[in-house]
Amino acid sequence: MFLTISTTGTPERPASDLGFLLHKHPDRAQAFSTSHGTAHVFYPEATAERCTAALLLEVDPVALVRRAKGKGAGQGPDTALAQYVNDRPYAASSLLAVALGGVFSSALKGQCAARPELATRPLPLRVVVPALPARGGAGLVRALFEPLGWRVEADPVPLDEQFPEWGDSRYVRLLLEGDQRLSDALRHLYVLLPVLDDAKHYWVSADEVDKLLRAGEGWLAGHPEHKLITSRYLARRWSLTRQAMERLELARLAASDDTAAEDLDNAVDESTDTEERPVPLAVQRREAILAALRAAGAQRVLDLGCGQGQLVRELLKDPRFTEVVGVDVSMRALTLAARRIGLERMGERQASRATLLQGSLAYTDKRLKGYDAAVLSEVVEHVDLPRLPALEYAVFGAARPGTVLVTTPNVEYNVRWESLPAGHVRHGDHRFEWTRAEFRTWAEQVARQYDYAVAFAPVGPDDPEVGPPTQMAVFTLGTDQAGTTTATAPTTKEEKAA
C-alpha cells in the first residue's frame, strides 16, 4: 500500500518544510510498527523547490486474519471470501487510514510545535494513491473530493491490459491537487479512503462515531455526500449512522447559531451575526420564556416538545418552578434530555421537581391537565398545517394551562440571514414559517376560540423593517369578574367526545 504527498516551494518558503509538518525528518527513512504490519516513511525528494513524503505500508496478511478472529472484522466483502489472498496488502483501505492516523497523528491534528505558523498555512499539495478501491467508480471519487477543493484525476485501472475487453477493475489511480492545509488533507484521506473501499478491516464500534466527527470537523457536515460518507464509514450500522447524523446536524446548527452544540436549541437553524448579537438567539429565546413565566407567576410548567431538555434544565435552576414536565414524541430526545439535566444524579428532592414524558401533541393527554403554564418553543412550525387544529385543542382546549407561551420564527427576518438561501426555511423539518401578520392572525383566532387573551413580544433584535428573528405570543386564560376560570362549551364532535 503506497501513498505520496508532495508540495512545492521557494527559497523563502522551502518545500522541505513539509518535514516539520509531518514531524518526520527528510534525511531519514523511518519504520513504525502497526497492528497489521510495518509502515515506512521516507522522502524520495526534498529540496527547497519540491518535496515528496511517501508512506509505504507493508501488511502481514497472517496477522490481519489472526487479529480479525472473533471481532467481526472478517465480515468485509474481501476478507470474507479470501482470508489470506486478497487486495489488502496492495490497495488503499482502512488499513492505510489507520496508518495515516498513527504515523502522522500530530499533523492530522494540525499541531506543529517547531513551526506553528506552518500548520495554518495552505500549501500547494499533490497527493497520489496508485491503487485505490472505488466502489462507485471514478464518478464517486470526484463527488467526494471535488467539493473539498481538490482537482481530481481518478483513472480506472483495467482488469488486464492484455485483455481490454474485460473492462476496468474497481480500482483507480488517484491524483489530488489543491491548496490545502496539510491537516485538512490528511483528515480528508483518513475518512474518504475507507469510505471508497467500503470494507473496513475491523469491527466498527461506537467509538468510530467520535473518530469520524473529529476527522470530519469543519467539512463533513456541509459535504453534499455526508450521508453516504457517514453510512459507509460506519459500515452501514444503522444505529451508529443515525447517531452520527444527529450529531452532525447539531454541529451544523451550532456553527450557524454561533454557539456551543450543548447549548443549542436544535429545533431551529438560525444563522447569527455575532458582532450584532453577542448573545446567541437560542439563549435569548430561553431568557424571554423564563421572564414571561416569572411574570405570570407560574410554578408548575410544561415544556411541550422539549427536545433535548435545554429549557427544562434552565427551569430547574430556578427554585420558583416547583414542577417541570418535559414532553416529547421522541424517546431518544427524552433520553438525551435526562442526560443533559442529570436526572439520575439528582437528589430525591430535586428529582421530584422534574418529569419527562413521551407523548404526541396531536392527541389529548390527561397527564397534562392542571398546570400553571405550558411552553411551545419552536414547535408549531414542525407540525403539518392540517394537524395544527389537533395540537390547538390538545393544548388550549384539553390541557388548558393558565398561561401558554408560543415562539416561532418570523419568516420576514430570513432576509437578514446571509447564509440562508432566498426562499428557504430555517430548518429542513419546518412545514411553514409565518410572517408577523400570519402569526398574529393565528394566535388571535386560537385565543377567541378557547377563551384566552393574547399579547405579543419580540425575541431578539427588533429590526424596524422586518421585525425580530423570533416572535412570541403569550396566551392568558380568560377569567370572569370573580376571578374564576371560564371555559367555553365544546363546539365540535371531537370536543364533546373528549
Short mmCIF file of C-alpha atoms in Angstrom, two decimals:
data_model
loop_
_atom_site.label_atom_id
_atom_site.label_comp_id
_atom_site.label_asym_id
_atom_site.label_seq_id
_atom_site.Cartn_x
_atom_site.Cartn_y
_atom_site.Cartn_z
CA MET A 1 0.00 0.00 0.00
CA PHE A 2 1.53 3.27 -1.11
CA LEU A 3 0.74 7.00 -0.88
CA THR A 4 2.76 10.12 -1.60
CA ILE A 5 2.23 13.74 -0.56
CA SER A 6 4.15 16.41 -2.47
CA THR A 7 4.42 20.19 -2.31
CA THR A 8 6.41 22.92 -4.00
CA GLY A 9 8.16 25.93 -2.52
CA THR A 10 10.57 28.81 -2.89
CA PRO A 11 13.86 29.69 -1.19
CA GLU A 12 11.86 31.89 1.20
CA ARG A 13 9.30 29.15 1.89
CA PRO A 14 11.13 25.90 1.12
CA ALA A 15 9.06 22.86 0.21
CA SER A 16 11.13 20.80 2.66
CA ASP A 17 9.16 22.48 5.47
CA LEU A 18 6.81 19.57 4.85
CA GLY A 19 9.11 17.63 7.17
CA PHE A 20 8.26 19.96 10.07
CA LEU A 21 4.53 19.47 9.50
CA LEU A 22 4.78 15.68 9.27
CA HIS A 23 7.24 15.52 12.20
CA LYS A 24 9.45 13.27 10.05
CA HIS A 25 12.92 14.40 9.02
CA PRO A 26 13.51 14.33 5.24
CA ASP A 27 17.01 12.89 5.65
CA ARG A 28 15.80 9.79 7.49
CA ALA A 29 13.86 6.71 6.47
CA GLN A 30 11.75 5.57 9.41
CA ALA A 31 9.73 2.47 10.16
CA PHE A 32 6.75 2.18 12.53
CA SER A 33 5.05 -0.96 13.77
CA THR A 34 1.30 -1.19 13.28
CA SER A 35 -1.14 -3.86 14.39
CA HIS A 36 -1.12 -5.37 10.90
CA GLY A 37 2.42 -4.78 9.62
CA THR A 38 5.04 -2.07 9.22
CA ALA A 39 4.65 1.50 7.97
CA HIS A 40 7.68 3.10 6.30
CA VAL A 41 8.06 6.87 5.87
CA PHE A 42 10.73 8.26 3.53
CA TYR A 43 11.30 11.20 1.19
CA PRO A 44 12.08 10.41 -2.48
CA GLU A 45 12.88 14.11 -2.92
CA ALA A 46 13.41 17.00 -0.51
CA THR A 47 14.61 20.30 -1.93
CA ALA A 48 13.55 23.91 -1.50
CA GLU A 49 11.63 23.69 -4.79
CA ARG A 50 9.91 20.34 -4.33
CA CYS A 51 9.41 17.84 -1.50
CA THR A 52 7.65 14.48 -1.51
CA ALA A 53 6.87 12.32 1.52
CA ALA A 54 5.94 8.68 0.92
CA LEU A 55 4.09 6.28 3.16
CA LEU A 56 4.56 2.60 2.36
CA LEU A 57 2.51 0.14 4.39
CA GLU A 58 3.60 -3.49 4.39
CA VAL A 59 0.69 -5.60 5.60
CA ASP A 60 1.16 -9.01 7.19
CA PRO A 61 -1.87 -10.95 5.87
CA VAL A 62 -1.49 -13.63 8.52
CA ALA A 63 -1.56 -11.06 11.32
CA LEU A 64 -4.56 -9.45 9.67
CA VAL A 65 -6.54 -12.70 9.79
CA ARG A 66 -5.46 -13.63 13.30
CA ARG A 67 -6.42 -10.26 14.77
CA ALA A 68 -9.75 -10.36 12.98
CA LYS A 69 -10.94 -13.62 14.52
CA GLY A 70 -13.81 -13.23 16.94
CA LYS A 71 -14.11 -9.47 16.44
CA GLY A 72 -16.39 -9.28 13.46
CA ALA A 73 -13.60 -7.83 11.34
CA GLY A 74 -13.72 -10.67 8.83
CA GLN A 75 -17.09 -9.54 7.59
CA GLY A 76 -15.76 -7.26 4.84
CA PRO A 77 -16.54 -8.42 1.31
CA ASP A 78 -12.89 -9.15 0.54
CA THR A 79 -11.65 -10.84 3.70
CA ALA A 80 -14.80 -12.93 3.96
CA LEU A 81 -14.08 -14.54 0.56
CA ALA A 82 -10.34 -14.98 0.82
CA GLN A 83 -8.74 -14.56 4.20
CA TYR A 84 -5.14 -14.82 3.11
CA VAL A 85 -5.14 -13.89 -0.58
CA ASN A 86 -6.75 -10.54 -1.31
CA ASP A 87 -6.00 -6.91 -2.14
CA ARG A 88 -5.42 -5.78 1.45
CA PRO A 89 -1.61 -5.52 1.19
CA TYR A 90 -1.75 -3.53 -2.05
CA ALA A 91 -4.80 -1.25 -2.28
CA ALA A 92 -5.57 1.76 -0.09
CA SER A 93 -8.14 0.94 2.56
CA SER A 94 -8.94 1.43 6.22
CA LEU A 95 -5.54 -0.16 6.92
CA LEU A 96 -3.84 2.78 5.25
CA ALA A 97 -6.14 5.24 7.02
CA VAL A 98 -5.19 3.75 10.39
CA ALA A 99 -1.52 4.02 9.45
CA LEU A 100 -2.01 7.68 8.46
CA GLY A 101 -3.64 8.38 11.80
CA GLY A 102 -0.88 6.66 13.74
CA VAL A 103 2.23 7.75 11.87
CA PHE A 104 1.10 11.33 11.19
CA SER A 105 -1.03 11.87 14.29
CA SER A 106 0.33 15.34 15.11
CA ALA A 107 -0.02 16.52 11.52
CA LEU A 108 -3.57 15.15 11.42
CA LYS A 109 -4.42 17.31 14.45
CA GLY A 110 -2.82 20.39 12.91
CA GLN A 111 -0.04 20.52 15.50
CA CYS A 112 3.48 21.73 14.70
CA ALA A 113 5.40 22.71 17.80
CA ALA A 114 8.58 23.68 15.95
CA ARG A 115 6.85 25.89 13.35
CA PRO A 116 3.24 26.51 14.47
CA GLU A 117 2.60 29.03 11.68
CA LEU A 118 3.09 26.28 9.09
CA ALA A 119 0.07 24.34 10.35
CA THR A 120 -2.30 27.19 9.48
CA ARG A 121 -0.86 27.85 6.01
CA PRO A 122 -2.41 26.29 2.88
CA LEU A 123 0.18 24.51 0.75
CA PRO A 124 0.11 23.54 -2.93
CA LEU A 125 -0.35 19.83 -2.31
CA ARG A 126 -0.27 16.86 -4.66
CA VAL A 127 -1.46 13.51 -3.33
CA VAL A 128 -1.05 10.28 -5.28
CA VAL A 129 -2.58 6.93 -4.39
CA PRO A 130 -1.59 4.39 -7.10
CA ALA A 131 -4.23 1.80 -6.21
CA LEU A 132 -7.47 2.89 -4.60
CA PRO A 133 -10.56 0.64 -4.42
CA ALA A 134 -13.52 2.74 -5.52
CA ARG A 135 -16.90 1.11 -5.06
CA GLY A 136 -18.89 3.58 -7.11
CA GLY A 137 -16.23 4.26 -9.69
CA ALA A 138 -14.34 7.37 -10.69
CA GLY A 139 -17.54 9.42 -10.55
CA LEU A 140 -17.92 8.80 -6.84
CA VAL A 141 -14.26 9.64 -6.24
CA ARG A 142 -14.79 13.04 -7.83
CA ALA A 143 -18.08 13.55 -5.96
CA LEU A 144 -16.28 13.00 -2.65
CA PHE A 145 -13.11 15.02 -3.18
CA GLU A 146 -14.08 17.88 -5.51
CA PRO A 147 -16.45 19.62 -3.02
CA LEU A 148 -13.47 19.84 -0.67
CA GLY A 149 -11.50 21.98 -3.12
CA TRP A 150 -9.40 19.29 -4.81
CA ARG A 151 -8.73 18.93 -8.50
CA VAL A 152 -9.28 15.22 -9.03
CA GLU A 153 -7.96 12.69 -11.52
CA ALA A 154 -9.30 9.19 -10.99
CA ASP A 155 -8.04 6.94 -13.78
CA PRO A 156 -9.64 3.47 -13.79
CA VAL A 157 -7.21 0.56 -13.69
CA PRO A 158 -8.06 -2.11 -16.30
CA LEU A 159 -8.64 -5.65 -15.12
CA ASP A 160 -5.94 -6.85 -17.50
CA GLU A 161 -4.13 -4.67 -20.03
CA GLN A 162 -3.72 -7.74 -22.26
CA PHE A 163 -7.50 -8.20 -22.40
CA PRO A 164 -9.08 -4.75 -22.70
CA GLU A 165 -12.46 -6.31 -23.49
CA TRP A 166 -12.66 -7.36 -19.84
CA GLY A 167 -13.12 -3.73 -18.93
CA ASP A 168 -11.99 -1.80 -15.90
CA SER A 169 -11.46 -3.03 -12.36
CA ARG A 170 -12.94 -1.32 -9.32
CA TYR A 171 -9.56 0.32 -8.68
CA VAL A 172 -8.41 3.78 -9.73
CA ARG A 173 -5.17 5.67 -9.69
CA LEU A 174 -5.98 8.76 -7.65
CA LEU A 175 -4.34 12.15 -8.09
CA LEU A 176 -5.41 15.10 -5.93
CA GLU A 177 -4.11 18.63 -6.38
CA GLY A 178 -5.09 21.76 -4.50
CA ASP A 179 -4.13 24.43 -1.99
CA GLN A 180 -4.96 22.86 1.35
CA ARG A 181 -3.72 22.87 4.91
CA LEU A 182 -1.89 19.61 5.45
CA SER A 183 -4.08 18.69 8.42
CA ASP A 184 -7.21 19.12 6.28
CA ALA A 185 -5.74 16.99 3.50
CA LEU A 186 -4.86 14.18 5.92
CA ARG A 187 -8.30 14.28 7.51
CA HIS A 188 -9.94 14.05 4.07
CA LEU A 189 -7.85 10.97 3.28
CA TYR A 190 -8.38 9.46 6.73
CA VAL A 191 -12.15 9.47 6.22
CA LEU A 192 -12.59 9.02 2.49
CA LEU A 193 -10.11 6.21 1.76
CA PRO A 194 -12.09 3.63 3.79
CA VAL A 195 -15.35 5.14 2.50
CA LEU A 196 -14.34 4.43 -1.10
CA ASP A 197 -13.05 0.96 -0.22
CA ASP A 198 -16.31 0.30 1.67
CA ALA A 199 -14.84 -2.68 3.56
CA LYS A 200 -13.30 -1.94 6.95
CA HIS A 201 -10.82 -4.46 8.28
CA TYR A 202 -12.00 -4.17 11.90
CA TRP A 203 -15.23 -4.27 13.86
CA VAL A 204 -16.97 -0.90 13.82
CA SER A 205 -17.97 0.05 17.36
CA ALA A 206 -19.48 3.15 18.94
CA ASP A 207 -16.14 4.96 19.25
CA GLU A 208 -15.97 5.12 15.44
CA VAL A 209 -18.59 7.86 15.57
CA ASP A 210 -16.22 10.05 17.60
CA LYS A 211 -13.36 9.30 15.19
CA LEU A 212 -15.48 10.26 12.20
CA LEU A 213 -16.68 13.51 13.75
CA ARG A 214 -13.21 14.52 14.88
CA ALA A 215 -11.73 13.93 11.44
CA GLY A 216 -14.75 15.46 9.72
CA GLU A 217 -14.89 18.60 11.83
CA GLY A 218 -15.32 21.68 9.70
CA TRP A 219 -16.08 19.91 6.42
CA LEU A 220 -18.22 16.79 6.78
CA ALA A 221 -21.47 18.41 7.96
CA GLY A 222 -21.62 20.62 4.86
CA HIS A 223 -20.46 17.99 2.35
CA PRO A 224 -23.14 17.18 -0.25
CA GLU A 225 -22.41 13.45 0.19
CA HIS A 226 -22.26 13.49 4.01
CA LYS A 227 -24.97 10.83 4.33
CA LEU A 228 -23.13 8.36 2.09
CA ILE A 229 -19.82 9.13 3.79
CA THR A 230 -21.29 8.59 7.25
CA SER A 231 -23.07 5.37 6.33
CA ARG A 232 -20.06 3.79 4.63
CA TYR A 233 -17.53 4.92 7.23
CA LEU A 234 -19.67 3.28 9.93
CA ALA A 235 -20.04 0.08 7.90
CA ARG A 236 -23.75 0.81 7.35
CA ARG A 237 -24.53 0.20 11.01
CA TRP A 238 -27.88 1.95 11.23
CA SER A 239 -27.78 2.89 14.90
CA LEU A 240 -24.30 4.41 14.66
CA THR A 241 -25.14 6.18 11.41
CA ARG A 242 -28.23 7.73 12.97
CA GLN A 243 -26.22 8.88 15.99
CA ALA A 244 -23.54 10.43 13.78
CA MET A 245 -26.10 12.18 11.56
CA GLU A 246 -27.82 13.68 14.59
CA ARG A 247 -24.51 14.99 15.93
CA LEU A 248 -23.52 16.31 12.52
CA GLU A 249 -26.80 18.20 12.25
CA LEU A 250 -26.34 19.58 15.75
CA ALA A 251 -22.80 20.70 14.86
CA ARG A 252 -24.06 22.36 11.67
CA LEU A 253 -26.78 24.22 13.53
CA ALA A 254 -24.39 25.21 16.32
CA ALA A 255 -21.99 26.67 13.77
CA SER A 256 -24.74 28.67 12.12
CA ASP A 257 -26.06 29.84 15.51
CA ASP A 258 -22.51 30.63 16.71
CA THR A 259 -22.96 28.77 19.96
CA ALA A 260 -21.73 25.59 21.62
CA ALA A 261 -23.53 22.46 20.47
CA GLU A 262 -24.56 21.55 24.01
CA ASP A 263 -26.30 24.91 24.42
CA LEU A 264 -28.12 24.83 21.11
CA ASP A 265 -31.88 24.65 20.88
CA ASN A 266 -31.78 22.37 17.87
CA ALA A 267 -35.40 22.81 16.89
CA VAL A 268 -34.37 25.69 14.66
CA ASP A 269 -31.44 26.56 12.41
CA GLU A 270 -30.76 30.27 12.65
CA SER A 271 -27.50 31.82 11.45
CA THR A 272 -26.47 34.70 13.65
CA ASP A 273 -24.13 37.65 13.30
CA THR A 274 -22.03 37.61 16.46
CA GLU A 275 -20.94 41.23 16.07
CA GLU A 276 -24.57 42.38 16.14
CA ARG A 277 -25.85 39.73 18.58
CA PRO A 278 -23.18 38.56 21.01
CA VAL A 279 -25.81 36.53 22.86
CA PRO A 280 -26.99 33.58 20.70
CA LEU A 281 -30.62 33.70 19.67
CA ALA A 282 -31.32 30.34 21.34
CA VAL A 283 -30.19 31.83 24.65
CA GLN A 284 -32.25 35.00 24.13
CA ARG A 285 -35.28 32.85 23.40
CA ARG A 286 -34.95 30.88 26.63
CA GLU A 287 -34.39 34.08 28.62
CA ALA A 288 -37.57 35.62 27.15
CA ILE A 289 -39.56 32.50 28.01
CA LEU A 290 -38.24 32.42 31.58
CA ALA A 291 -39.06 36.10 32.05
CA ALA A 292 -42.61 35.59 30.79
CA LEU A 293 -43.15 32.59 33.07
CA ARG A 294 -41.90 34.53 36.09
CA ALA A 295 -44.14 37.46 35.21
CA ALA A 296 -47.11 35.08 35.05
CA GLY A 297 -46.26 33.68 38.49
CA ALA A 298 -46.12 30.14 37.10
CA GLN A 299 -44.82 27.39 39.36
CA ARG A 300 -45.83 24.17 37.59
CA VAL A 301 -44.67 24.29 33.96
CA LEU A 302 -45.00 22.07 30.88
CA ASP A 303 -42.31 22.17 28.18
CA LEU A 304 -44.20 20.72 25.21
CA GLY A 305 -41.82 19.45 22.55
CA CYS A 306 -38.90 19.67 24.96
CA GLY A 307 -36.35 18.09 22.61
CA GLN A 308 -33.04 17.53 24.38
CA GLY A 309 -34.08 19.42 27.51
CA GLN A 310 -32.33 22.79 27.19
CA LEU A 311 -35.31 24.73 28.57
CA VAL A 312 -36.10 22.07 31.19
CA ARG A 313 -32.56 22.44 32.52
CA GLU A 314 -32.90 26.22 32.80
CA LEU A 315 -36.28 25.95 34.53
CA LEU A 316 -34.88 23.55 37.14
CA LYS A 317 -32.18 26.09 38.05
CA ASP A 318 -34.88 28.43 39.38
CA PRO A 319 -36.49 27.16 42.62
CA ARG A 320 -39.69 29.14 41.98
CA PHE A 321 -40.61 26.49 39.39
CA THR A 322 -41.68 23.71 41.72
CA GLU A 323 -42.59 21.20 38.99
CA VAL A 324 -41.23 20.97 35.45
CA VAL A 325 -42.55 18.43 32.94
CA GLY A 326 -40.85 17.89 29.58
CA VAL A 327 -42.91 16.20 26.86
CA ASP A 328 -41.63 14.93 23.53
CA VAL A 329 -42.68 12.31 21.00
CA SER A 330 -39.08 11.11 20.58
CA MET A 331 -37.84 8.66 23.18
CA ARG A 332 -34.28 9.28 22.10
CA ALA A 333 -34.71 13.01 22.68
CA LEU A 334 -36.03 12.28 26.17
CA THR A 335 -33.05 10.04 26.89
CA LEU A 336 -30.70 12.85 25.87
CA ALA A 337 -32.75 15.31 27.93
CA ALA A 338 -32.43 13.10 31.02
CA ARG A 339 -28.68 13.01 30.49
CA ARG A 340 -28.49 16.78 29.93
CA ILE A 341 -30.34 17.67 33.13
CA GLY A 342 -28.55 14.95 35.12
CA LEU A 343 -31.77 13.27 36.22
CA GLU A 344 -30.04 10.15 37.54
CA ARG A 345 -27.56 12.21 39.56
CA MET A 346 -30.15 14.41 41.25
CA GLY A 347 -31.06 14.10 44.88
CA GLU A 348 -34.52 12.82 45.69
CA ARG A 349 -35.93 16.27 46.42
CA GLN A 350 -34.56 17.81 43.23
CA ALA A 351 -35.60 14.84 41.09
CA SER A 352 -39.18 15.14 42.35
CA ARG A 353 -39.41 18.50 40.53
CA ALA A 354 -38.57 17.04 37.12
CA THR A 355 -40.60 14.65 34.95
CA LEU A 356 -40.03 13.58 31.35
CA LEU A 357 -43.00 12.13 29.43
CA GLN A 358 -43.32 10.64 25.98
CA GLY A 359 -46.38 11.94 24.20
CA SER A 360 -47.74 13.44 21.00
CA LEU A 361 -49.21 16.93 20.98
CA ALA A 362 -51.66 15.84 18.31
CA TYR A 363 -53.70 13.96 20.95
CA THR A 364 -55.30 14.97 24.24
CA ASP A 365 -53.43 13.76 27.30
CA LYS A 366 -54.94 13.77 30.79
CA ARG A 367 -51.46 13.91 32.31
CA LEU A 368 -51.07 17.49 31.05
CA LYS A 369 -54.07 18.99 32.82
CA GLY A 370 -53.84 21.33 35.80
CA TYR A 371 -50.54 23.12 35.12
CA ASP A 372 -49.88 26.82 35.54
CA ALA A 373 -48.14 27.25 32.21
CA ALA A 374 -47.14 25.47 29.02
CA VAL A 375 -44.39 26.35 26.57
CA LEU A 376 -44.36 25.57 22.85
CA SER A 377 -40.90 26.82 21.89
CA GLU A 378 -40.13 26.42 18.17
CA VAL A 379 -42.71 23.62 17.90
CA VAL A 380 -45.73 24.72 15.87
CA GLU A 381 -43.74 25.20 12.65
CA HIS A 382 -42.82 21.49 12.75
CA VAL A 383 -46.49 20.48 12.57
CA ASP A 384 -48.30 19.98 9.26
CA LEU A 385 -50.92 22.72 8.89
CA PRO A 386 -53.86 20.24 8.64
CA ARG A 387 -52.79 18.77 12.02
CA LEU A 388 -52.39 22.11 13.75
CA PRO A 389 -56.03 22.26 14.97
CA ALA A 390 -55.46 18.96 16.81
CA LEU A 391 -52.48 20.49 18.64
CA GLU A 392 -54.51 23.61 19.41
CA TYR A 393 -57.30 21.58 21.00
CA ALA A 394 -54.89 19.29 22.90
CA VAL A 395 -53.15 22.29 24.49
CA PHE A 396 -55.73 25.09 24.69
CA GLY A 397 -58.92 23.04 24.78
CA ALA A 398 -57.99 19.97 26.83
CA ALA A 399 -54.91 20.73 28.95
CA ARG A 400 -55.93 24.42 29.45
CA PRO A 401 -52.94 25.77 31.40
CA GLY A 402 -53.27 29.27 32.81
CA THR A 403 -50.55 30.61 30.53
CA VAL A 404 -49.33 29.34 27.16
CA LEU A 405 -46.15 30.67 25.54
CA VAL A 406 -45.62 30.05 21.82
CA THR A 407 -42.42 31.05 20.00
CA THR A 408 -41.87 30.57 16.28
CA PRO A 409 -39.55 32.00 13.61
CA ASN A 410 -40.50 35.23 11.88
CA VAL A 411 -40.11 34.43 8.18
CA GLU A 412 -39.77 38.13 7.31
CA TYR A 413 -36.46 38.19 9.18
CA ASN A 414 -34.98 35.44 6.99
CA VAL A 415 -33.64 38.02 4.55
CA ARG A 416 -31.20 39.09 7.28
CA TRP A 417 -29.54 35.64 7.37
CA GLU A 418 -26.70 35.93 4.86
CA SER A 419 -26.13 32.15 4.86
CA LEU A 420 -29.80 31.28 4.23
CA PRO A 421 -30.66 30.96 0.52
CA ALA A 422 -33.61 33.03 -0.63
CA GLY A 423 -36.90 31.21 -0.30
CA HIS A 424 -35.54 28.58 2.11
CA VAL A 425 -36.90 27.94 5.58
CA ARG A 426 -34.50 27.90 8.55
CA HIS A 427 -34.73 24.17 9.20
CA GLY A 428 -35.42 21.31 6.83
CA ASP A 429 -38.22 19.99 9.04
CA HIS A 430 -40.21 23.25 9.09
CA ARG A 431 -43.62 22.78 7.48
CA PHE A 432 -44.13 26.54 7.31
CA GLU A 433 -42.80 29.82 8.68
CA TRP A 434 -45.18 32.68 9.43
CA THR A 435 -44.97 36.40 8.88
CA ARG A 436 -45.83 38.57 11.86
CA ALA A 437 -49.32 39.17 10.46
CA GLU A 438 -49.92 35.46 9.88
CA PHE A 439 -48.77 34.57 13.38
CA ARG A 440 -50.96 37.29 14.90
CA THR A 441 -53.99 36.11 12.91
CA TRP A 442 -53.47 32.51 14.03
CA ALA A 443 -52.87 33.43 17.68
CA GLU A 444 -55.89 35.73 17.88
CA GLN A 445 -58.14 33.08 16.32
CA VAL A 446 -56.95 30.46 18.85
CA ALA A 447 -57.42 32.93 21.72
CA ARG A 448 -61.02 33.67 20.67
CA GLN A 449 -61.88 30.00 20.21
CA TYR A 450 -60.55 28.85 23.59
CA ASP A 451 -61.20 31.95 25.72
CA TYR A 452 -57.63 33.19 26.12
CA ALA A 453 -56.27 36.71 25.94
CA VAL A 454 -53.11 37.04 23.85
CA ALA A 455 -50.21 39.50 23.75
CA PHE A 456 -47.15 39.54 21.54
CA ALA A 457 -43.47 40.16 22.23
CA PRO A 458 -40.33 40.18 20.07
CA VAL A 459 -37.39 37.88 20.81
CA GLY A 460 -34.01 39.06 19.59
CA PRO A 461 -33.22 42.38 17.92
CA ASP A 462 -36.39 44.02 16.62
CA ASP A 463 -35.49 45.14 13.12
CA PRO A 464 -37.50 48.25 12.14
CA GLU A 465 -38.19 46.81 8.66
CA VAL A 466 -38.64 43.05 9.12
CA GLY A 467 -39.21 42.66 12.86
CA PRO A 468 -37.47 40.25 15.27
CA PRO A 469 -35.96 36.87 14.32
CA THR A 470 -38.34 35.10 16.72
CA GLN A 471 -41.89 36.09 17.62
CA MET A 472 -43.62 35.11 20.85
CA ALA A 473 -47.29 35.01 21.81
CA VAL A 474 -48.31 34.98 25.48
CA PHE A 475 -51.77 33.46 25.99
CA THR A 476 -53.56 34.04 29.31
CA LEU A 477 -56.65 32.01 30.19
CA GLY A 478 -59.76 34.20 30.46
CA THR A 479 -61.28 34.86 33.91
CA ASP A 480 -64.67 36.23 34.91
CA GLN A 481 -65.12 39.17 37.27
CA ALA A 482 -64.94 36.89 40.30
CA GLY A 483 -61.53 35.72 39.20
CA THR A 484 -62.60 32.17 38.37
CA THR A 485 -61.52 30.49 35.17
CA THR A 486 -64.12 30.39 32.44
CA ALA A 487 -64.29 27.67 29.82
CA THR A 488 -66.09 27.56 26.54
CA ALA A 489 -68.60 24.84 25.82
CA PRO A 490 -67.46 22.11 23.44
CA THR A 491 -68.38 23.01 19.90
CA THR A 492 -67.14 20.05 17.86
CA LYS A 493 -67.84 16.32 17.97
CA GLU A 494 -64.22 15.74 18.98
CA GLU A 495 -64.53 18.17 21.91
CA LYS A 496 -67.83 16.68 23.06
CA ALA A 497 -66.38 13.18 22.93
CA ALA A 498 -63.36 14.31 24.94
#
